C-alpha cells in the first residue's frame, strides 16, 4: 500500500487511485501517455483519410464530417486506453469504474435524469428546422455521438487522468492535477478558437472530471457529456446544412 494513498478502497474517490502502485516505475504512465497519444493521432488521421471520401458520396457534407469525426475519436480513444491499460497493468474495467466494470444501470439513471432538460431545449428549437433531410440528420447524430463521447471519456477522464495520477505522490495532489491536466487537454484538443471557448471547454472538462470522482467512474461524466453533445450538435444539425458548423 502506498503510504500517500489514504483513500479507502470502498470510497468512490478510490477511482482516482486505480493506476497508483508504490512499486511501479514512473516511466510506464509517461510512456503510456506519449505512445498512446501518438498512436491515437495516427488512428484519427487514418480514419479521416479513409472514411471521409466514401461517406461523402452517400451523406451530405456535414453529416459525413460528423460520422468521420465521431468514428475517429472513438477509435483514437480506444487506442489510447488499450496502450495505457497495458503499460499500467490495468484491466479496462478498472479504468472505467471503481467496481471494475461499467455500471450500466447507474449510467441509465444519470442519462435519464438529463433527458427532460435536453427535451426542453430541443422543443424550443423545433421551429428552427430548415433542412429537408432533418430526420436523417437527427438519426445520424443520435447514432454516432455516443461513440464520439465514449472515445473522449475513455481518453481524457480515463487514460489521461489515471496516468497523471500514477505520476504523483499525494492523493490530494493527484486528484487536482489529474483533473486539471485532463480538462486542459480536453479544451485544447477541441480547438475552440478564442479565450471564451477555451474557458468553456475547460469548465466542461472540470465538471466531467468532478462527476467521475464523486461517483467513482465514467458513467456520470459519460451521461453528462452525451446529453450535452446530443443537444449542442443535434440542434444546429437539424437547423442548418453547414459543414463548417460541425467541423
PDB file of C-alpha atoms in Angstrom:
ATOM      1  CA  UNK A   1       0.000   0.000   0.000  1.00  0.00           C
ATOM      2  CA  UNK A   2       1.305   3.440  -0.916  1.00  0.00           C
ATOM      3  CA  UNK A   3       1.735   5.476   2.313  1.00  0.00           C
ATOM      4  CA  UNK A   4       0.292   8.507   0.491  1.00  0.00           C
ATOM      5  CA  UNK A   5      -2.721   6.559  -0.697  1.00  0.00           C
ATOM      6  CA  UNK A   6      -5.181   7.153   2.140  1.00  0.00           C
ATOM      7  CA  UNK A   7      -8.435   6.896   0.197  1.00  0.00           C
ATOM      8  CA  UNK A   8     -10.257   3.745   1.361  1.00  0.00           C
ATOM      9  CA  UNK A   9     -10.804   1.225  -1.441  1.00  0.00           C
ATOM     10  CA  UNK A  10     -14.535   1.305  -0.732  1.00  0.00           C
ATOM     11  CA  UNK A  11     -14.777   5.040  -1.415  1.00  0.00           C
ATOM     12  CA  UNK A  12     -15.850   6.366  -4.809  1.00  0.00           C
ATOM     13  CA  UNK A  13     -12.765   8.609  -4.734  1.00  0.00           C
ATOM     14  CA  UNK A  14     -10.657   5.461  -4.921  1.00  0.00           C
ATOM     15  CA  UNK A  15     -11.463   5.555  -8.640  1.00  0.00           C
ATOM     16  CA  UNK A  16      -8.625   8.097  -8.910  1.00  0.00           C
ATOM     17  CA  UNK A  17      -6.208   5.576  -7.367  1.00  0.00           C
ATOM     18  CA  UNK A  18      -6.712   2.677  -9.761  1.00  0.00           C
ATOM     19  CA  UNK A  19      -3.390   3.144 -11.556  1.00  0.00           C
ATOM     20  CA  UNK A  20      -1.372   4.069  -8.457  1.00  0.00           C
ATOM     21  CA  UNK A  21       1.163   1.486  -7.367  1.00  0.00           C
ATOM     22  CA  UNK A  22       4.034   2.115  -4.893  1.00  0.00           C
ATOM     23  CA  UNK A  23       6.498  -0.106  -6.752  1.00  0.00           C
ATOM     24  CA  UNK A  24       5.604   0.879 -10.288  1.00  0.00           C
ATOM     25  CA  UNK A  25       8.168   2.894 -12.229  1.00  0.00           C
ATOM     26  CA  UNK A  26       7.012   6.356 -13.413  1.00  0.00           C
ATOM     27  CA  UNK A  27       8.144   5.554 -16.943  1.00  0.00           C
ATOM     28  CA  UNK A  28       5.041   3.446 -17.509  1.00  0.00           C
ATOM     29  CA  UNK A  29       2.415   6.210 -17.263  1.00  0.00           C
ATOM     30  CA  UNK A  30       4.708   8.629 -19.133  1.00  0.00           C
ATOM     31  CA  UNK A  31       5.315   6.218 -21.989  1.00  0.00           C
ATOM     32  CA  UNK A  32       1.643   5.303 -21.993  1.00  0.00           C
ATOM     33  CA  UNK A  33       0.603   8.923 -22.469  1.00  0.00           C
ATOM     34  CA  UNK A  34       3.224   9.726 -25.111  1.00  0.00           C
ATOM     35  CA  UNK A  35       2.995   6.481 -27.073  1.00  0.00           C
ATOM     36  CA  UNK A  36      -0.766   6.246 -26.679  1.00  0.00           C
ATOM     37  CA  UNK A  37      -1.284   9.868 -27.694  1.00  0.00           C
ATOM     38  CA  UNK A  38       0.890   9.447 -30.773  1.00  0.00           C
ATOM     39  CA  UNK A  39      -0.897   6.236 -31.762  1.00  0.00           C
ATOM     40  CA  UNK A  40      -4.284   7.902 -31.198  1.00  0.00           C
ATOM     41  CA  UNK A  41      -3.345  10.767 -33.527  1.00  0.00           C
ATOM     42  CA  UNK A  42      -2.281   8.295 -36.218  1.00  0.00           C
ATOM     43  CA  UNK A  43      -5.558   6.395 -35.891  1.00  0.00           C
ATOM     44  CA  UNK A  44      -7.539   9.630 -36.043  1.00  0.00           C
ATOM     45  CA  UNK A  45      -5.685  10.737 -39.180  1.00  0.00           C
ATOM     46  CA  UNK A  46      -6.097   7.372 -40.908  1.00  0.00           C
ATOM     47  CA  UNK A  47      -9.814   7.249 -40.178  1.00  0.00           C
ATOM     48  CA  UNK A  48     -10.263  10.778 -41.521  1.00  0.00           C
ATOM     49  CA  UNK A  49      -8.362   9.999 -44.727  1.00  0.00           C
ATOM     50  CA  UNK A  50     -10.055   6.683 -45.423  1.00  0.00           C
ATOM     51  CA  UNK A  51     -13.615   7.240 -44.212  1.00  0.00           C
ATOM     52  CA  UNK A  52     -14.429  10.782 -45.290  1.00  0.00           C
ATOM     53  CA  UNK A  53     -14.307  10.271 -49.106  1.00  0.00           C
ATOM     54  CA  UNK A  54     -16.691   7.282 -49.326  1.00  0.00           C
ATOM     55  CA  UNK A  55     -19.074   8.757 -46.761  1.00  0.00           C
ATOM     56  CA  UNK A  56     -19.193  11.970 -48.764  1.00  0.00           C
ATOM     57  CA  UNK A  57     -20.792  10.057 -51.629  1.00  0.00           C
ATOM     58  CA  UNK A  58     -23.750   8.813 -49.576  1.00  0.00           C
ATOM     59  CA  UNK A  59     -24.263  11.536 -46.934  1.00  0.00           C
ATOM     60  CA  UNK A  60     -24.435  15.344 -47.002  1.00  0.00           C
ATOM     61  CA  UNK A  61     -21.103  17.021 -46.255  1.00  0.00           C
ATOM     62  CA  UNK A  62     -21.781  17.975 -42.647  1.00  0.00           C
ATOM     63  CA  UNK A  63     -23.128  14.524 -41.752  1.00  0.00           C
ATOM     64  CA  UNK A  64     -20.194  12.788 -43.447  1.00  0.00           C
ATOM     65  CA  UNK A  65     -17.819  15.001 -41.447  1.00  0.00           C
ATOM     66  CA  UNK A  66     -19.691  14.235 -38.236  1.00  0.00           C
ATOM     67  CA  UNK A  67     -19.623  10.464 -38.762  1.00  0.00           C
ATOM     68  CA  UNK A  68     -15.927  10.589 -39.680  1.00  0.00           C
ATOM     69  CA  UNK A  69     -15.010  12.695 -36.652  1.00  0.00           C
ATOM     70  CA  UNK A  70     -17.038  10.560 -34.242  1.00  0.00           C
ATOM     71  CA  UNK A  71     -15.568   7.312 -35.611  1.00  0.00           C
ATOM     72  CA  UNK A  72     -12.041   8.682 -35.470  1.00  0.00           C
ATOM     73  CA  UNK A  73     -12.397   9.960 -31.911  1.00  0.00           C
ATOM     74  CA  UNK A  74     -13.881   6.672 -30.744  1.00  0.00           C
ATOM     75  CA  UNK A  75     -11.100   4.565 -32.253  1.00  0.00           C
ATOM     76  CA  UNK A  76      -8.428   7.027 -31.094  1.00  0.00           C
ATOM     77  CA  UNK A  77      -9.787   6.922 -27.541  1.00  0.00           C
ATOM     78  CA  UNK A  78      -9.882   3.134 -27.542  1.00  0.00           C
ATOM     79  CA  UNK A  79      -6.308   3.004 -28.877  1.00  0.00           C
ATOM     80  CA  UNK A  80      -5.012   5.301 -26.126  1.00  0.00           C
ATOM     81  CA  UNK A  81      -6.945   3.351 -23.500  1.00  0.00           C
ATOM     82  CA  UNK A  82      -5.581  -0.025 -24.593  1.00  0.00           C
ATOM     83  CA  UNK A  83      -1.968   1.200 -24.592  1.00  0.00           C
ATOM     84  CA  UNK A  84      -2.322   2.849 -21.172  1.00  0.00           C
ATOM     85  CA  UNK A  85      -4.032  -0.231 -19.707  1.00  0.00           C
ATOM     86  CA  UNK A  86      -1.252  -2.494 -20.960  1.00  0.00           C
ATOM     87  CA  UNK A  87       1.545  -0.314 -19.615  1.00  0.00           C
ATOM     88  CA  UNK A  88      -0.139   0.396 -16.275  1.00  0.00           C
ATOM     89  CA  UNK A  89      -1.284  -3.222 -15.971  1.00  0.00           C
ATOM     90  CA  UNK A  90      -4.896  -2.207 -15.576  1.00  0.00           C
ATOM     91  CA  UNK A  91      -7.958  -4.033 -16.774  1.00  0.00           C
ATOM     92  CA  UNK A  92     -10.257  -1.833 -18.884  1.00  0.00           C
ATOM     93  CA  UNK A  93     -12.891  -2.244 -16.191  1.00  0.00           C
ATOM     94  CA  UNK A  94     -10.655  -0.575 -13.630  1.00  0.00           C
ATOM     95  CA  UNK A  95     -10.208   2.342 -15.989  1.00  0.00           C
ATOM     96  CA  UNK A  96     -13.942   2.985 -16.187  1.00  0.00           C
ATOM     97  CA  UNK A  97     -15.217   2.259 -12.677  1.00  0.00           C
ATOM     98  CA  UNK A  98     -14.154   1.758  -9.088  1.00  0.00           C
ATOM     99  CA  UNK A  99     -16.137  -1.501  -9.158  1.00  0.00           C
ATOM    100  CA  UNK A 100     -14.063  -2.923 -12.012  1.00  0.00           C
ATOM    101  CA  UNK A 101     -16.855  -2.895 -14.574  1.00  0.00           C
ATOM    102  CA  UNK A 102     -19.118  -0.371 -16.256  1.00  0.00           C
ATOM    103  CA  UNK A 103     -22.284   0.227 -14.211  1.00  0.00           C
ATOM    104  CA  UNK A 104     -24.960   0.263 -16.896  1.00  0.00           C
ATOM    105  CA  UNK A 105     -27.874   0.779 -14.517  1.00  0.00           C
ATOM    106  CA  UNK A 106     -26.192   3.791 -12.934  1.00  0.00           C
ATOM    107  CA  UNK A 107     -25.372   5.224 -16.343  1.00  0.00           C
ATOM    108  CA  UNK A 108     -29.006   4.801 -17.379  1.00  0.00           C
ATOM    109  CA  UNK A 109     -30.211   6.661 -14.301  1.00  0.00           C
ATOM    110  CA  UNK A 110     -27.819   9.564 -14.919  1.00  0.00           C
ATOM    111  CA  UNK A 111     -28.761   9.768 -18.588  1.00  0.00           C
ATOM    112  CA  UNK A 112     -32.467   9.532 -17.785  1.00  0.00           C
ATOM    113  CA  UNK A 113     -32.153  12.425 -15.343  1.00  0.00           C
ATOM    114  CA  UNK A 114     -30.696  14.575 -18.136  1.00  0.00           C
ATOM    115  CA  UNK A 115     -33.303  13.685 -20.767  1.00  0.00           C
ATOM    116  CA  UNK A 116     -36.047  16.114 -19.626  1.00  0.00           C
ATOM    117  CA  UNK A 117     -33.572  19.010 -19.776  1.00  0.00           C
ATOM    118  CA  UNK A 118     -32.496  18.066 -23.271  1.00  0.00           C
ATOM    119  CA  UNK A 119     -36.110  17.586 -24.363  1.00  0.00           C
ATOM    120  CA  UNK A 120     -36.965  21.135 -23.283  1.00  0.00           C
ATOM    121  CA  UNK A 121     -34.022  22.506 -25.250  1.00  0.00           C
ATOM    122  CA  UNK A 122     -34.949  20.543 -28.379  1.00  0.00           C
ATOM    123  CA  UNK A 123     -38.624  21.506 -28.185  1.00  0.00           C
ATOM    124  CA  UNK A 124     -37.591  25.130 -28.021  1.00  0.00           C
ATOM    125  CA  UNK A 125     -35.619  24.757 -31.247  1.00  0.00           C
ATOM    126  CA  UNK A 126     -38.052  22.725 -33.348  1.00  0.00           C
ATOM    127  CA  UNK A 127     -39.244  25.914 -35.043  1.00  0.00           C
ATOM    128  CA  UNK A 128     -35.735  26.450 -36.402  1.00  0.00           C
ATOM    129  CA  UNK A 129     -35.663  23.333 -38.623  1.00  0.00           C
ATOM    130  CA  UNK A 130     -34.553  24.371 -42.094  1.00  0.00           C
ATOM    131  CA  UNK A 131     -33.106  21.300 -43.780  1.00  0.00           C
ATOM    132  CA  UNK A 132     -35.293  18.870 -45.677  1.00  0.00           C
ATOM    133  CA  UNK A 133     -33.322  15.816 -44.529  1.00  0.00           C
ATOM    134  CA  UNK A 134     -33.621  16.666 -40.818  1.00  0.00           C
ATOM    135  CA  UNK A 135     -34.858  13.164 -39.967  1.00  0.00           C
ATOM    136  CA  UNK A 136     -31.722  11.630 -41.474  1.00  0.00           C
ATOM    137  CA  UNK A 137     -29.590  14.243 -39.721  1.00  0.00           C
ATOM    138  CA  UNK A 138     -31.202  13.501 -36.363  1.00  0.00           C
ATOM    139  CA  UNK A 139     -30.759   9.748 -36.767  1.00  0.00           C
ATOM    140  CA  UNK A 140     -27.094  10.159 -37.708  1.00  0.00           C
ATOM    141  CA  UNK A 141     -26.423  12.425 -34.723  1.00  0.00           C
ATOM    142  CA  UNK A 142     -28.059  10.038 -32.256  1.00  0.00           C
ATOM    143  CA  UNK A 143     -26.265   7.052 -33.817  1.00  0.00           C
ATOM    144  CA  UNK A 144     -22.695   8.372 -33.836  1.00  0.00           C
ATOM    145  CA  UNK A 145     -22.427  10.826 -30.917  1.00  0.00           C
ATOM    146  CA  UNK A 146     -22.400   8.018 -28.290  1.00  0.00           C
ATOM    147  CA  UNK A 147     -19.261   6.612 -29.947  1.00  0.00           C
ATOM    148  CA  UNK A 148     -17.578  10.010 -30.058  1.00  0.00           C
ATOM    149  CA  UNK A 149     -18.369  10.705 -26.398  1.00  0.00           C
ATOM    150  CA  UNK A 150     -17.200   7.242 -25.338  1.00  0.00           C
ATOM    151  CA  UNK A 151     -13.861   7.749 -27.066  1.00  0.00           C
ATOM    152  CA  UNK A 152     -13.318  11.134 -25.439  1.00  0.00           C
ATOM    153  CA  UNK A 153     -14.262   9.959 -21.945  1.00  0.00           C
ATOM    154  CA  UNK A 154     -12.048   6.877 -22.176  1.00  0.00           C
ATOM    155  CA  UNK A 155      -9.176   9.099 -23.284  1.00  0.00           C
ATOM    156  CA  UNK A 156      -9.473  12.127 -21.010  1.00  0.00           C
ATOM    157  CA  UNK A 157     -11.313  11.028 -17.860  1.00  0.00           C
ATOM    158  CA  UNK A 158      -9.925   7.505 -18.144  1.00  0.00           C
ATOM    159  CA  UNK A 159      -6.447   7.099 -19.620  1.00  0.00           C
ATOM    160  CA  UNK A 160      -5.118  10.646 -19.077  1.00  0.00           C
ATOM    161  CA  UNK A 161      -6.404  11.072 -15.523  1.00  0.00           C
ATOM    162  CA  UNK A 162      -5.226   7.653 -14.405  1.00  0.00           C
ATOM    163  CA  UNK A 163      -1.793   8.132 -15.977  1.00  0.00           C
ATOM    164  CA  UNK A 164      -1.272  11.569 -14.416  1.00  0.00           C
ATOM    165  CA  UNK A 165      -2.435  10.236 -11.043  1.00  0.00           C
ATOM    166  CA  UNK A 166       0.125   7.442 -11.243  1.00  0.00           C
ATOM    167  CA  UNK A 167       2.916  10.023 -11.546  1.00  0.00           C
ATOM    168  CA  UNK A 168       2.192  11.935  -8.332  1.00  0.00           C
ATOM    169  CA  UNK A 169       2.741  11.050  -4.653  1.00  0.00           C
ATOM    170  CA  UNK A 170      -0.014  12.659  -2.548  1.00  0.00           C
ATOM    171  CA  UNK A 171      -3.635  11.762  -3.239  1.00  0.00           C
ATOM    172  CA  UNK A 172      -4.935  15.350  -2.993  1.00  0.00           C
ATOM    173  CA  UNK A 173      -2.323  16.452  -5.500  1.00  0.00           C
ATOM    174  CA  UNK A 174      -3.322  13.545  -7.726  1.00  0.00           C
ATOM    175  CA  UNK A 175      -6.999  14.490  -7.709  1.00  0.00           C
ATOM    176  CA  UNK A 176      -6.449  18.155  -8.538  1.00  0.00           C
ATOM    177  CA  UNK A 177      -3.586  17.799 -11.014  1.00  0.00           C
ATOM    178  CA  UNK A 178      -5.109  14.902 -12.946  1.00  0.00           C
ATOM    179  CA  UNK A 179      -8.409  16.773 -13.310  1.00  0.00           C
ATOM    180  CA  UNK A 180      -6.669  19.973 -14.431  1.00  0.00           C
ATOM    181  CA  UNK A 181      -4.412  18.225 -16.949  1.00  0.00           C
ATOM    182  CA  UNK A 182      -7.228  16.158 -18.459  1.00  0.00           C
ATOM    183  CA  UNK A 183      -9.519  19.207 -18.640  1.00  0.00           C
ATOM    184  CA  UNK A 184      -6.771  21.336 -20.229  1.00  0.00           C
ATOM    185  CA  UNK A 185      -6.036  18.701 -22.869  1.00  0.00           C
ATOM    186  CA  UNK A 186      -9.768  18.264 -23.468  1.00  0.00           C
ATOM    187  CA  UNK A 187     -10.092  22.012 -24.077  1.00  0.00           C
ATOM    188  CA  UNK A 188      -7.033  22.307 -26.323  1.00  0.00           C
ATOM    189  CA  UNK A 189      -7.949  19.297 -28.475  1.00  0.00           C
ATOM    190  CA  UNK A 190     -11.342  20.867 -29.230  1.00  0.00           C
ATOM    191  CA  UNK A 191      -9.573  23.912 -30.727  1.00  0.00           C
ATOM    192  CA  UNK A 192     -12.167  26.484 -29.548  1.00  0.00           C
ATOM    193  CA  UNK A 193     -10.511  29.377 -31.388  1.00  0.00           C
ATOM    194  CA  UNK A 194     -10.857  32.035 -28.684  1.00  0.00           C
ATOM    195  CA  UNK A 195     -10.376  32.549 -24.949  1.00  0.00           C
ATOM    196  CA  UNK A 196     -14.077  32.268 -24.150  1.00  0.00           C
ATOM    197  CA  UNK A 197     -14.363  28.955 -25.959  1.00  0.00           C
ATOM    198  CA  UNK A 198     -11.219  27.662 -24.267  1.00  0.00           C
ATOM    199  CA  UNK A 199     -12.614  28.605 -20.852  1.00  0.00           C
ATOM    200  CA  UNK A 200     -15.925  26.910 -21.673  1.00  0.00           C
ATOM    201  CA  UNK A 201     -14.305  23.625 -22.685  1.00  0.00           C
ATOM    202  CA  UNK A 202     -12.008  23.786 -19.658  1.00  0.00           C
ATOM    203  CA  UNK A 203     -15.053  24.212 -17.424  1.00  0.00           C
ATOM    204  CA  UNK A 204     -16.791  21.256 -19.101  1.00  0.00           C
ATOM    205  CA  UNK A 205     -13.663  19.150 -18.602  1.00  0.00           C
ATOM    206  CA  UNK A 206     -13.506  20.007 -14.903  1.00  0.00           C
ATOM    207  CA  UNK A 207     -17.217  19.273 -14.435  1.00  0.00           C
ATOM    208  CA  UNK A 208     -16.840  15.883 -16.133  1.00  0.00           C
ATOM    209  CA  UNK A 209     -13.756  15.124 -14.021  1.00  0.00           C
ATOM    210  CA  UNK A 210     -15.568  16.069 -10.807  1.00  0.00           C
ATOM    211  CA  UNK A 211     -18.554  13.922 -11.800  1.00  0.00           C
ATOM    212  CA  UNK A 212     -16.233  10.967 -12.295  1.00  0.00           C
ATOM    213  CA  UNK A 213     -14.525  11.448  -8.953  1.00  0.00           C
ATOM    214  CA  UNK A 214     -17.739  11.917  -6.979  1.00  0.00           C
ATOM    215  CA  UNK A 215     -19.411   8.838  -8.468  1.00  0.00           C
ATOM    216  CA  UNK A 216     -16.385   6.573  -8.783  1.00  0.00           C
ATOM    217  CA  UNK A 217     -16.390   6.015 -12.542  1.00  0.00           C
ATOM    218  CA  UNK A 218     -17.063   7.245 -16.036  1.00  0.00           C
ATOM    219  CA  UNK A 219     -20.798   6.595 -16.017  1.00  0.00           C
ATOM    220  CA  UNK A 220     -21.830  10.068 -14.792  1.00  0.00           C
ATOM    221  CA  UNK A 221     -19.423  12.100 -16.977  1.00  0.00           C
ATOM    222  CA  UNK A 222     -20.336   9.911 -19.956  1.00  0.00           C
ATOM    223  CA  UNK A 223     -24.053  10.607 -19.427  1.00  0.00           C
ATOM    224  CA  UNK A 224     -23.485  14.352 -18.970  1.00  0.00           C
ATOM    225  CA  UNK A 225     -21.176  14.513 -21.980  1.00  0.00           C
ATOM    226  CA  UNK A 226     -23.590  12.508 -24.106  1.00  0.00           C
ATOM    227  CA  UNK A 227     -26.588  14.706 -23.355  1.00  0.00           C
ATOM    228  CA  UNK A 228     -24.522  17.874 -23.840  1.00  0.00           C
ATOM    229  CA  UNK A 229     -23.216  16.785 -27.241  1.00  0.00           C
ATOM    230  CA  UNK A 230     -26.544  15.473 -28.476  1.00  0.00           C
ATOM    231  CA  UNK A 231     -28.018  18.903 -27.857  1.00  0.00           C
ATOM    232  CA  UNK A 232     -25.055  21.027 -28.957  1.00  0.00           C
ATOM    233  CA  UNK A 233     -24.603  19.062 -32.198  1.00  0.00           C
ATOM    234  CA  UNK A 234     -28.140  17.831 -32.749  1.00  0.00           C
ATOM    235  CA  UNK A 235     -29.834  21.210 -32.614  1.00  0.00           C
ATOM    236  CA  UNK A 236     -27.658  23.017 -35.195  1.00  0.00           C
ATOM    237  CA  UNK A 237     -27.593  19.943 -37.401  1.00  0.00           C
ATOM    238  CA  UNK A 238     -31.358  19.938 -37.861  1.00  0.00           C
ATOM    239  CA  UNK A 239     -31.415  23.719 -38.237  1.00  0.00           C
ATOM    240  CA  UNK A 240     -28.642  24.332 -40.753  1.00  0.00           C
ATOM    241  CA  UNK A 241     -26.951  22.368 -43.527  1.00  0.00           C
ATOM    242  CA  UNK A 242     -23.465  23.746 -42.977  1.00  0.00           C
ATOM    243  CA  UNK A 243     -20.280  21.689 -42.843  1.00  0.00           C
ATOM    244  CA  UNK A 244     -18.306  24.416 -41.070  1.00  0.00           C
ATOM    245  CA  UNK A 245     -20.812  24.498 -38.224  1.00  0.00           C
ATOM    246  CA  UNK A 246     -19.927  20.955 -37.185  1.00  0.00           C
ATOM    247  CA  UNK A 247     -16.241  20.830 -38.049  1.00  0.00           C
TER     248      UNK A 247
END
